[in-house]
Amino acid sequence: MAEYRGNGSSLVLRRVTAEGGAPRLVLSGSCTLSALGQRLQPLSAKLAEYATDPALQWDLTEIAQMDNAGAVLLWRAWGERRPQHLLLRPEQEKALNLLEMMSPPPPPASRDWLWPVTALGKAVFLLWEHLTSMVILSGQLLLDALYLAVHPGRIPWREISANLYRTGAQALGITALVGFLIGVVLSFLSSRQLQMFGADIFIINILGISIIRELGPLLAAILVAGRSGSSMTAQLGVMRVTEELDALTVMGIPHSLRLVLPKVMALGIAMPLVVLWTSAIALAGGMVVAEIQLGLGYQFFLSKLPDSVPIANLWLGLGKGMVCGMVIALISCHFGLRIKSNTESLGEGTTNSVVTAITVVIIIDAIFAIIFSDVGIK
Amino acid sequence: MENGGCVIEVEGLHTRFGNHVVHEDIDLCVYHGEVLGLVGGSGSGKTALMRQMLGLERPTHGSIRVFGQSLYGHNRKQLRAMRNRCGVLFQKGALFSALSVYDNIALPMRELRTLDEDMIRRLVMLKLKMVDIDARHADKMPAELSGGMIKRIALARAMALDPELLLLDEPTAGLDPELSDGFVKLIQTMRTELTLTIVMATHDLDTLVALSDRIAVLADQRMVALGPLKEVINRNHPFIANFFLGERGKRTLANHVDI
Ligand SMILES: Nc1ncnc2c1ncn2[C@@H]1O[C@H](COP(=O)(O)OP(=O)(O)OP(=O)(O)O)[C@@H](O)[C@H]1O
Ligand SMILES: [Mg+2]
């Protein structure tokens, strides 16, 4: 395989004395990137040293092959102009001509010392931009919803049902697992404490209120935000990268109606159901432990539950679920539509979307807790 | 051994995607220092063949050797050295969308770890000049470029390391005729300075005729012709008749060769 190296040996410098007694530097061998390899740096210094002598004749005619890297190496050593005495072959002449025509490389950007101020300002503007465009998107969705109310034939049922399946049905497994484990842990810890006071019966209140009102909706929302939120953002983002969004636009199909609204509606429907499911499984987990730890029978547990937990808590949980679901979808779509057509922006957008969605879910939960502080608690 | 030895050696190559047979028993030898034009209808498997030459996909049967070396060996260092000697232009450009034009071209140079940043800057500017891209576009992101610019910058990136072997998939698709001619001149100039081996898949008859030393024609899953232009056009095959001797083909050929 050596023959394909083809270019033979690396560059050789030979200093001779020409006819007139003038010093001459003969370069031979191959002046290419692959042939020079590791020798590039030391060679660069050596050539620069030779170039300090203006009387030196440079003879490049014996160079077998010279590529761009080789030409740039010499050009830089000469200080970006031809030496006074230079022997060339015609094709090398062309390579040097190209270098001569080349505009000087731009200097590396200088540092900006005001960056903390500009960074802060940009962050504030960015936040403002997010808020306004989120409001615009919500308004657009509202208009779309009104439009669909007038033209029910245009409701995108297929998209809604596909999204229901993806965000709802496919999330049942993971929410069940997490819900069950949390129920078990919560029940185990509280039952130990309650046993100390002989207040075993209150395990039903504790589990009922905390799971139905708080933990069930919150767990479901956080899991769905991570799972479905990221996939919605990524889906829209890839559609931007592959210009599918633009294709939809030119076909006159509005993004909000076809892409965003079905997602928001589907998640608004699916989330309360997922919340119900998560709460039920978490309660089941708690019930199992209550039976083992405290000897509270399942039937007793279930018959006592409606008495100790007012039904308002359930409605509160479901309502939270619906609001969180729609907000998660809205945030995910908002971030998805903002993605620019490059892969970095795609990754960044997805991360931001999930982080924002989870944060907002927790904020919504807190707001609910304040507004409904005297509802459903005896 | 001028022009001797196969840089790429394809033997008994079969390709199948599921039930869909793309190549059937293809043999090909790309000589050192030649430009091989690869033509064939859309979907005839030109891109697939090139991807296999690069080791990105494995043929169903048969072997491919590049620089006399199998692509499926386990010696990573050799494979890497081989890859540094190949430049590739993908059909869709495949620029890194998260990097600027400048960084796209500088990336392979930086990976080499023998060039300093100043040298890289000069080289990148030179490559941009070669493909006729103004220096002020250097900071743009790929998403901000026109289709033809993407193509030319991808070409500049393919040539970043001055490779001995260039694989070009549709190098002139999406370029206007003037830029196509510029591309032809560029390759011709490079060939006077360096011994370049080029495999080029193209539909552009002008470029094909101007650059190719030999032409390989893929049709009906097989290599139906392989040889210099004159030999190929005398082969009796419907695709060849259509491609070279159709209305447009005749006009182009009349400009370039006397048949
Ligand atoms: N990854 C893949 N999976 C399945 N089929 C494939 C795959 N890649 C290519 N093909 C099929 O192989 C055939 C050859 O495709 P290829 O891209 O090589 O065509 P081509 O000759 O480059 O066409 P064009 O001139 O349009 O670029 C096509 O029919 C394509 O559908
Ligand atoms: Mg192709």
XYZ file of C-alpha atoms and ligand atoms in Angstrom:
669
model
C 0.000 0.000 0.000
C 3.033 2.231 0.226
C 2.726 3.104 -3.439
C -0.469 5.008 -2.765
C 1.356 7.247 -0.381
C 2.491 8.232 -3.819
C 3.667 11.618 -2.711
C 6.843 10.024 -1.481
C 9.012 11.617 1.117
C 8.291 14.704 3.117
C 9.759 18.094 2.303
C 13.563 18.335 2.271
C 15.440 21.642 2.518
C 18.872 21.819 0.957
C 21.052 24.891 1.004
C 23.439 25.216 -1.930
C 25.420 27.938 -3.603
C 24.186 28.904 -7.054
C 26.350 29.810 -10.075
C 26.646 33.462 -9.228
C 27.754 32.628 -5.715
C 24.354 33.565 -4.326
C 22.949 31.319 -1.628
C 20.071 29.140 -2.770
C 17.563 27.033 -0.876
C 16.332 24.027 -2.814
C 13.109 22.471 -1.635
C 12.350 18.964 -2.755
C 10.059 16.114 -1.889
C 6.442 16.537 -1.152
C 4.934 19.615 0.403
C 1.495 18.320 1.340
C -0.438 18.178 4.548
C -0.342 14.404 4.767
C 3.378 14.229 3.998
C 4.341 16.975 6.439
C 2.323 15.638 9.343
C 3.946 16.337 12.674
C 6.868 18.192 11.080
C 4.669 21.132 10.201
C 5.384 23.242 13.259
C 9.191 22.886 13.379
C 9.360 23.315 9.617
C 7.357 26.499 9.824
C 9.876 27.995 12.239
C 12.811 26.880 10.118
C 11.388 28.352 6.930
C 10.700 31.633 8.663
C 14.311 31.718 9.735
C 15.514 31.229 6.150
C 13.120 33.903 4.977
C 14.892 36.554 7.014
C 17.692 36.490 4.444
C 16.505 38.626 1.475
C 19.347 37.515 -0.778
C 18.383 33.874 -0.543
C 17.086 32.255 -3.723
C 14.096 29.977 -3.230
C 13.914 27.069 -5.636
C 10.582 25.255 -5.550
C 10.905 23.506 -8.897
C 11.952 20.227 -7.338
C 8.894 19.941 -5.155
C 6.959 16.913 -6.360
C 3.569 17.882 -4.985
C 2.340 20.930 -3.210
C -1.159 21.315 -1.820
C -2.877 24.320 -0.251
C -1.482 23.623 3.176
C 2.013 23.499 1.741
C 1.496 26.729 -0.164
C 0.135 28.482 2.907
C 3.076 27.219 4.956
C 5.551 28.854 2.586
C 3.456 31.965 2.131
C 3.288 32.539 5.846
C 7.002 31.964 6.266
C 7.662 34.598 3.589
C 5.516 37.130 5.412
C 2.702 37.081 2.850
C 4.699 38.212 -0.143
C 6.967 36.566 -2.632
C 10.673 36.537 -1.831
C 12.815 38.549 -4.246
C 14.391 35.527 -5.855
C 11.979 32.729 -6.524
C 12.030 29.824 -8.969
C 8.646 28.257 -9.654
C 6.851 25.793 -11.871
C 3.751 27.118 -13.676
C 1.225 25.260 -11.539
C 2.900 26.543 -8.398
C 2.630 29.997 -9.867
C -1.145 29.493 -9.977
C -1.312 28.406 -6.367
C 0.625 31.482 -5.268
C -1.550 33.740 -7.391
C -4.552 32.439 -5.537
C -2.881 33.236 -2.234
C -2.011 36.734 -3.409
C -5.605 37.408 -4.353
C -6.871 36.158 -1.042
C -8.189 38.777 1.293
C -6.388 38.843 4.635
C -8.000 36.588 7.236
C -10.220 38.503 9.653
C -8.628 39.116 13.045
C -10.027 37.093 15.924
C -12.877 38.926 17.632
C -11.830 41.090 20.529
C -13.308 40.696 23.971
C -16.243 42.786 25.028
C -15.917 43.958 28.616
C -19.531 44.994 28.910
C -20.727 41.424 28.587
C -22.345 41.072 32.047
C -24.605 44.022 31.291
C -25.457 42.881 27.782
C -26.046 39.330 28.984
C -28.460 40.522 31.650
C -30.247 42.791 29.209
C -30.567 40.013 26.689
C -31.978 37.680 29.342
C -34.629 40.228 30.290
C -35.592 40.804 26.680
C -35.706 37.065 26.114
C -38.065 36.600 29.044
C -40.291 39.356 27.723
C -40.247 37.814 24.277
C -41.211 34.421 25.706
C -44.089 35.933 27.621
C -45.478 37.893 24.722
C -45.215 35.089 22.229
C -46.798 32.687 24.705
C -49.698 35.106 25.084
C -49.963 35.433 21.317
C -49.997 31.666 20.929
C -52.712 31.288 23.579
C -54.778 33.967 21.897
C -54.349 32.271 18.554
C -55.485 28.992 20.074
C -58.546 30.681 21.504
C -59.401 32.061 18.069
C -58.826 28.636 16.554
C -61.102 27.079 19.143
C -63.837 29.598 18.299
C -63.331 28.902 14.614
C -63.695 25.187 15.231
C -66.814 25.783 17.272
C -68.342 27.422 14.213
C -66.913 24.888 11.754
C -67.039 21.588 13.634
C -66.241 19.716 10.444
C -62.716 21.077 10.622
C -61.870 19.701 14.029
C -58.669 17.677 13.598
C -59.969 14.499 15.192
C -57.215 12.271 13.895
C -54.466 14.399 15.356
C -56.298 14.702 18.642
C -56.809 10.989 18.948
C -53.204 10.236 17.986
C -52.013 12.679 20.631
C -54.407 11.252 23.204
C -52.941 7.840 22.634
C -49.314 9.007 22.730
C -49.572 11.320 25.701
C -52.260 9.491 27.655
C -52.405 5.789 26.985
C -48.677 5.350 26.572
C -47.978 7.188 29.820
C -50.030 4.781 31.929
C -47.171 2.376 32.619
C -44.642 4.818 33.996
C -47.163 6.832 36.012
C -48.503 3.617 37.556
C -45.047 2.470 38.575
C -44.031 5.783 40.100
C -47.436 6.318 41.727
C -47.454 2.897 43.315
C -43.969 3.293 44.776
C -44.711 6.743 46.169
C -47.927 5.416 47.714
C -46.031 2.568 49.343
C -43.306 4.806 50.737
C -45.690 7.470 51.998
C -47.931 4.922 53.668
C -45.016 3.130 55.274
C -43.494 6.284 56.753
C -46.780 7.739 58.024
C -48.033 4.480 59.470
C -44.906 4.180 61.632
C -45.479 7.659 63.023
C -49.211 7.159 63.536
C -48.635 3.887 65.329
C -46.666 5.722 67.996
C -49.723 7.799 68.853
C -52.191 5.000 68.334
C -53.835 7.058 65.642
C -53.784 4.271 63.035
C -57.085 5.228 61.546
C -55.799 8.599 60.335
C -53.655 6.916 57.717
C -56.734 7.071 55.541
C -56.974 10.852 55.897
C -53.299 11.383 55.311
C -53.088 9.181 52.236
C -56.424 10.323 50.872
C -55.818 14.044 51.117
C -52.161 14.106 50.198
C -52.425 11.764 47.238
C -55.716 12.848 45.736
C -55.179 16.537 46.271
C -51.448 16.981 45.814
C -49.222 14.059 44.967
C -51.291 12.377 42.280
C -51.720 15.473 40.102
C -48.193 16.699 40.701
C -46.516 13.374 39.959
C -48.573 12.842 36.840
C -47.900 16.371 35.634
C -44.154 16.157 36.185
C -43.904 12.798 34.479
C -46.012 13.916 31.542
C -44.063 17.161 31.244
C -40.830 15.212 30.989
C -42.197 12.546 28.717
C -44.710 14.121 26.392
C -43.481 17.691 26.665
C -40.018 16.841 25.397
C -41.379 14.762 22.550
C -43.748 17.531 21.442
C -40.944 20.086 21.415
C -38.606 17.751 19.573
C -41.266 16.890 17.018
C -41.944 20.512 16.151
C -38.222 21.264 16.223
C -37.369 18.539 13.738
C -40.201 19.758 11.546
C -38.522 23.150 11.544
C -35.110 21.678 10.729
C -36.491 19.658 7.835
C -38.576 22.625 6.602
C -41.828 20.701 7.124
C -43.275 23.679 8.977
C -42.596 25.866 5.956
C -44.190 23.269 3.704
C -47.319 23.393 5.869
C -47.361 27.179 5.733
C -47.233 27.328 1.960
C -50.056 24.795 1.781
C -52.085 27.249 3.811
C -52.345 24.949 6.816
C -51.890 27.024 9.975
C -49.480 25.563 12.544
C -51.594 26.510 15.496
C -54.713 24.773 14.207
C -53.102 21.583 12.982
C -50.159 21.097 15.282
C -50.628 23.028 18.487
C -54.361 22.898 19.154
C -54.670 19.094 18.887
C -51.816 18.706 21.330
C -53.260 21.160 23.821
C -56.719 19.631 23.581
C -55.453 16.078 23.778
C -53.332 16.755 26.823
C -56.166 18.715 28.421
C -58.333 15.603 28.090
C -55.675 13.031 28.841
C -54.134 14.642 31.895
C -57.162 14.427 34.241
C -57.478 10.776 33.319
C -53.797 10.156 33.936
C -54.138 12.000 37.253
C -57.062 9.800 38.222
C -55.103 6.722 37.320
C -51.968 7.803 39.155
C -53.905 8.704 42.287
C -55.778 5.420 42.222
C -52.628 3.366 41.884
C -50.836 5.394 44.561
C -53.774 4.863 46.910
C -53.682 1.163 46.112
C -49.986 1.100 47.022
C -50.719 2.916 50.259
C -53.576 0.572 51.020
C -51.410 -2.507 50.625
C -48.899 -1.167 53.139
C -51.636 -0.041 55.522
C -52.954 -3.588 55.547
C -49.522 -5.064 56.202
C -48.321 -2.503 58.722
C -51.516 -1.561 60.553
C -53.825 -4.425 59.705
C -56.357 -2.054 58.109
C -58.505 -4.142 55.759
C -59.033 -3.030 52.157
C -62.785 -2.864 52.542
C -62.575 -0.775 55.659
C -60.086 1.533 53.969
C -62.287 2.044 50.950
C -65.482 2.540 52.889
C -63.830 5.068 55.165
C -62.185 7.019 52.360
C -65.251 9.066 51.237
C -65.936 10.101 54.822
C -62.424 11.324 55.534
C -61.675 12.935 52.173
C -64.273 15.404 50.860
C -65.039 14.903 47.198
C -63.899 18.477 46.453
C -60.338 17.238 46.697
C -60.870 14.936 43.761
C -62.313 17.730 41.621
C -59.431 19.938 42.647
C -56.950 17.244 41.609
C -58.644 16.708 38.270
C -58.918 20.426 37.618
C -55.241 20.857 38.359
C -54.536 18.002 35.999
C -56.433 19.609 33.172
C -54.828 23.016 33.612
C -51.358 21.518 33.939
C -51.904 19.351 30.876
C -52.899 22.266 28.689
C -50.094 24.436 30.004
C -47.524 21.711 29.430
C -48.671 21.281 25.846
C -48.695 25.023 25.308
C -45.189 25.483 26.675
C -43.825 22.542 24.717
C -45.315 23.802 21.476
C -44.144 27.336 22.172
C -40.565 26.128 22.578
C -40.901 23.755 19.653
C -41.984 26.506 17.281
C -39.120 28.750 18.410
C -36.443 26.240 17.495
C -34.158 27.413 14.716
C -33.081 25.067 12.009
C -29.946 23.726 13.573
C -29.303 20.778 15.812
C -27.925 22.771 18.724
C -31.026 24.882 18.964
C -33.061 21.678 18.870
C -31.306 20.247 21.914
C -31.370 23.529 23.779
C -35.047 24.107 23.000
C -36.035 20.673 24.246
C -34.163 21.099 27.502
C -35.614 24.544 28.099
C -39.073 23.304 27.313
C -38.944 20.488 29.861
C -37.370 22.614 32.576
C -39.900 25.397 32.048
C -42.833 22.999 31.918
C -41.884 21.316 35.195
C -41.264 24.639 36.924
C -44.552 26.051 35.722
C -46.390 22.909 36.819
C -45.088 23.373 40.347
C -45.994 27.053 40.286
C -49.517 26.198 39.157
C -49.776 23.723 41.990
C -48.769 26.407 44.469
C -51.277 28.857 43.012
C -54.041 26.269 43.326
C -53.012 25.613 46.916
C -53.393 29.305 47.767
C -56.621 29.948 45.880
C -58.384 26.839 47.159
C -56.877 26.835 50.622
C -60.239 26.528 52.331
C -61.836 24.098 49.917
C -62.041 20.401 50.704
C -60.235 20.484 54.031
C -62.242 19.850 57.128
C 3.391 2.802 -12.043
C 1.677 5.861 -13.304
C -2.093 5.555 -13.050
C -1.686 1.996 -11.926
C -3.219 0.137 -9.015
C -6.730 0.416 -7.717
C -7.398 3.040 -5.108
C -10.861 1.614 -4.664
C -11.466 -1.992 -5.501
C -15.011 -3.324 -5.562
C -15.524 -7.042 -6.052
C -18.732 -8.978 -6.539
C -20.810 -6.398 -4.739
C -24.458 -7.107 -4.008
C -26.716 -4.688 -2.143
C -30.191 -5.372 -0.914
C -32.454 -3.229 1.247
C -35.081 -5.671 2.468
C -36.430 -7.237 -0.712
C -35.292 -4.362 -2.840
C -32.207 -5.317 -4.830
C -30.084 -2.291 -5.635
C -26.789 -3.757 -6.879
C -26.134 -7.132 -8.340
C -22.601 -8.351 -8.836
C -20.688 -5.131 -9.378
C -16.953 -5.111 -10.012
C -15.081 -1.867 -10.220
C -11.555 -0.616 -9.927
C -10.889 3.083 -9.519
C -7.365 3.774 -10.730
C -4.904 5.967 -8.976
C -5.171 9.520 -10.282
C -8.270 9.178 -12.413
C -11.669 10.828 -12.334
C -14.412 8.261 -12.479
C -17.869 9.511 -13.331
C -20.706 7.472 -11.936
C -23.993 7.842 -13.759
C -27.320 6.107 -13.570
C -30.967 6.924 -13.229
C -32.401 8.323 -10.051
C -32.539 5.526 -7.516
C -30.051 3.363 -9.386
C -27.826 3.180 -6.338
C -25.060 5.697 -6.928
C -25.294 7.161 -3.463
C -25.612 3.692 -1.975
C -22.425 2.586 -3.750
C -20.528 5.623 -2.510
C -21.704 5.093 1.035
C -20.368 1.588 0.837
C -17.046 2.831 -0.490
C -16.857 5.010 2.593
C -17.664 2.150 4.909
C -20.879 3.796 6.074
C -22.895 0.803 4.959
C -21.941 -2.788 4.421
C -22.764 -4.516 1.163
C -24.896 -7.644 1.379
C -22.176 -9.592 -0.423
C -18.819 -8.776 -1.863
C -15.878 -6.748 -0.736
C -14.574 -3.225 -1.057
C -10.979 -2.227 -0.524
C -9.855 1.374 -0.304
C -6.146 2.154 -0.594
C -5.696 -1.614 -0.678
C -7.212 -1.981 2.733
C -10.453 -3.631 3.750
C -12.989 -1.287 5.299
C -14.123 -3.794 7.859
C -10.813 -4.479 9.525
C -10.529 -3.749 13.177
C -7.545 -1.485 13.077
C -9.031 1.856 14.048
C -5.847 3.806 13.602
C -5.408 2.634 10.027
C -9.044 3.322 9.292
C -8.690 6.811 10.643
C -5.551 7.481 8.636
C -7.403 6.255 5.578
C -10.356 8.500 6.303
C -8.038 11.503 6.547
C -6.979 10.788 2.993
C -10.568 10.821 1.708
C -12.729 13.870 1.240
C -16.457 13.447 0.867
C -19.157 15.672 -0.489
C -22.574 14.376 0.505
C -25.553 14.821 -1.757
C -27.267 17.138 0.708
C -24.131 18.866 1.915
C -24.273 17.520 5.467
C -22.832 20.688 6.959
C -22.911 20.729 10.749
C -25.898 22.915 11.434
C -24.642 24.023 14.838
C -21.306 25.306 13.476
C -20.596 28.370 11.391
C -19.254 28.088 7.869
C -15.768 28.823 9.142
C -15.919 26.184 11.859
C -17.361 23.633 9.476
C -14.261 23.862 7.300
C -11.884 24.256 10.218
C -13.223 21.200 12.041
C -11.309 18.505 10.133
C -8.154 20.640 10.284
C -8.441 21.046 14.032
C -9.021 17.323 14.439
C -5.676 16.724 12.784
C -3.929 18.466 15.696
C -0.846 19.394 13.702
C -2.003 22.796 12.469
C -1.954 25.968 14.517
C -4.939 28.296 14.598
C -3.276 30.946 12.408
C -2.519 28.405 9.698
C -6.063 27.058 9.941
C -7.457 30.559 9.469
C -5.438 31.093 6.327
C -6.312 27.678 4.970
C -10.032 28.151 5.586
C -9.962 31.489 3.801
C -8.097 29.920 0.919
C -10.631 27.105 0.620
C -13.477 29.595 0.693
C -11.759 31.581 -2.025
C -11.331 28.449 -4.087
C -15.036 27.681 -4.035
C -15.863 31.321 -4.695
C -17.443 32.149 -1.356
C -16.919 35.650 -0.061
C -15.053 35.931 3.250
C -17.950 37.816 4.812
C -20.056 34.650 4.720
C -17.589 32.851 6.965
C -19.488 33.623 10.157
C -22.877 32.575 8.855
C -24.668 29.485 10.021
C -25.628 26.799 7.486
C -29.328 27.633 7.934
C -28.624 31.125 6.604
C -27.100 29.940 3.324
C -28.533 29.346 -0.097
C -28.627 25.832 -1.526
C -25.751 26.449 -3.920
C -23.639 27.992 -1.182
C -24.183 24.954 1.019
C -22.947 22.801 -1.814
C -19.822 24.861 -2.347
C -19.004 25.067 1.332
C -19.503 21.338 1.667
C -17.046 20.979 -1.191
C -14.590 23.245 0.603
C -14.953 21.086 3.688
C -14.426 17.931 1.646
C -11.161 19.400 0.415
C -10.097 20.756 3.778
C -7.317 18.236 4.268
C -6.255 18.209 0.605
C -7.289 14.569 0.288
C -5.914 12.192 -2.312
C -9.306 10.625 -2.844
C -12.434 12.683 -3.313
C -15.905 11.189 -3.377
C -18.398 13.664 -4.737
C -22.116 12.987 -4.773
C -23.800 15.349 -7.239
C -21.214 18.132 -6.847
C -22.918 20.475 -9.302
C -26.596 19.832 -8.548
C -28.089 23.135 -7.457
C -25.294 25.274 -8.919
C -25.904 27.677 -11.763
C -24.051 26.920 -15.028
C -21.367 29.472 -14.282
C -20.619 27.987 -10.894
C -20.651 24.502 -12.428
C -17.980 25.650 -14.843
C -16.116 27.132 -11.903
C -16.266 23.762 -10.218
C -14.889 22.044 -13.311
C -12.018 24.558 -13.494
C -11.321 24.135 -9.804
C -11.016 20.377 -10.082
C -8.887 20.697 -13.199
C -6.515 23.106 -11.463
C -6.256 20.891 -8.440
C -5.399 17.973 -10.645
C -2.450 19.798 -12.171
C -0.977 20.390 -8.749
C -1.802 17.127 -7.067
C -2.459 13.543 -7.951
C -6.136 13.342 -7.187
C -8.410 10.381 -7.471
C -12.045 11.339 -7.786
C -15.258 9.350 -7.851
C -18.114 11.573 -8.867
C -21.792 10.698 -9.119
C -23.597 13.187 -11.290
C -26.512 13.833 -13.593
C -24.812 16.845 -15.096
C -23.560 15.844 -18.510
C -21.367 18.917 -18.943
C -19.429 18.275 -15.792
C -19.257 14.589 -16.494
C -17.848 15.020 -19.965
C -15.454 17.775 -18.954
C -13.916 15.954 -16.002
C -14.265 12.202 -16.298
C -11.466 10.005 -17.532
C -13.758 7.009 -17.340
C -17.475 6.626 -16.869
C -19.315 3.875 -15.033
C -22.980 3.428 -15.859
C -25.308 1.843 -13.328
C -28.589 0.523 -14.661
C -30.756 -2.526 -14.035
C -28.832 -3.176 -10.802
C -25.652 -3.779 -12.777
C -22.693 -1.909 -14.127
C -23.751 -1.852 -17.753
C -20.743 0.034 -19.051
C -17.360 1.107 -17.798
C -14.762 2.935 -19.797
C -13.863 6.212 -21.487
C -16.720 8.306 -22.829
C -16.243 7.186 -26.419
C -16.523 3.541 -25.515
C -19.487 4.074 -23.236
C -21.630 5.908 -25.745
C -21.127 3.174 -28.261
C -22.582 0.593 -25.894
C -26.054 -0.461 -26.810
C -28.249 0.074 -23.784
C -31.520 2.001 -23.452
C -30.300 4.072 -20.507
C -27.118 5.080 -22.289
C -29.039 5.904 -25.444
C -31.360 8.060 -23.407
C -28.774 9.742 -21.251
C -26.021 10.511 -23.734
C -27.713 10.410 -27.086
C -30.986 12.123 -26.260
C -31.694 15.623 -27.493
C -29.804 17.316 -24.664
C -27.019 14.780 -24.557
C -26.226 15.181 -28.232
C -25.974 18.919 -27.872
C -23.568 18.641 -24.951
C -21.441 16.011 -26.587
C -21.215 18.059 -29.753
C -19.667 20.854 -27.724
C -17.069 18.673 -26.103
C -16.039 15.851 -28.354
C -16.236 15.063 -31.979
C -18.096 11.856 -32.554
N -31.182 3.098 3.910
C -31.966 2.625 2.934
N -32.985 1.800 3.219
C -33.774 1.305 2.230
N -33.613 1.580 0.934
C -32.610 2.405 0.581
C -31.741 2.969 1.560
N -30.847 3.738 0.919
C -31.160 3.671 -0.379
N -32.212 2.870 -0.596
C -32.798 2.523 -1.895
O -31.749 2.207 -2.748
C -31.975 2.725 -4.029
C -30.764 3.514 -4.470
O -30.707 4.713 -3.751
P -29.569 5.774 -3.981
O -29.771 6.837 -3.007
O -28.258 5.107 -4.016
O -29.946 6.306 -5.453
P -29.129 7.324 -6.350
O -28.626 6.569 -7.519
O -28.134 8.056 -5.546
O -30.302 8.284 -6.835
P -30.259 9.879 -7.055
O -29.627 10.109 -8.366
O -31.704 10.238 -7.065
O -29.513 10.486 -5.918
C -33.249 3.541 -3.962
O -34.269 2.795 -4.565
C -33.521 3.697 -2.494
O -34.896 3.622 -2.256
Mg -27.945 9.953 -4.829
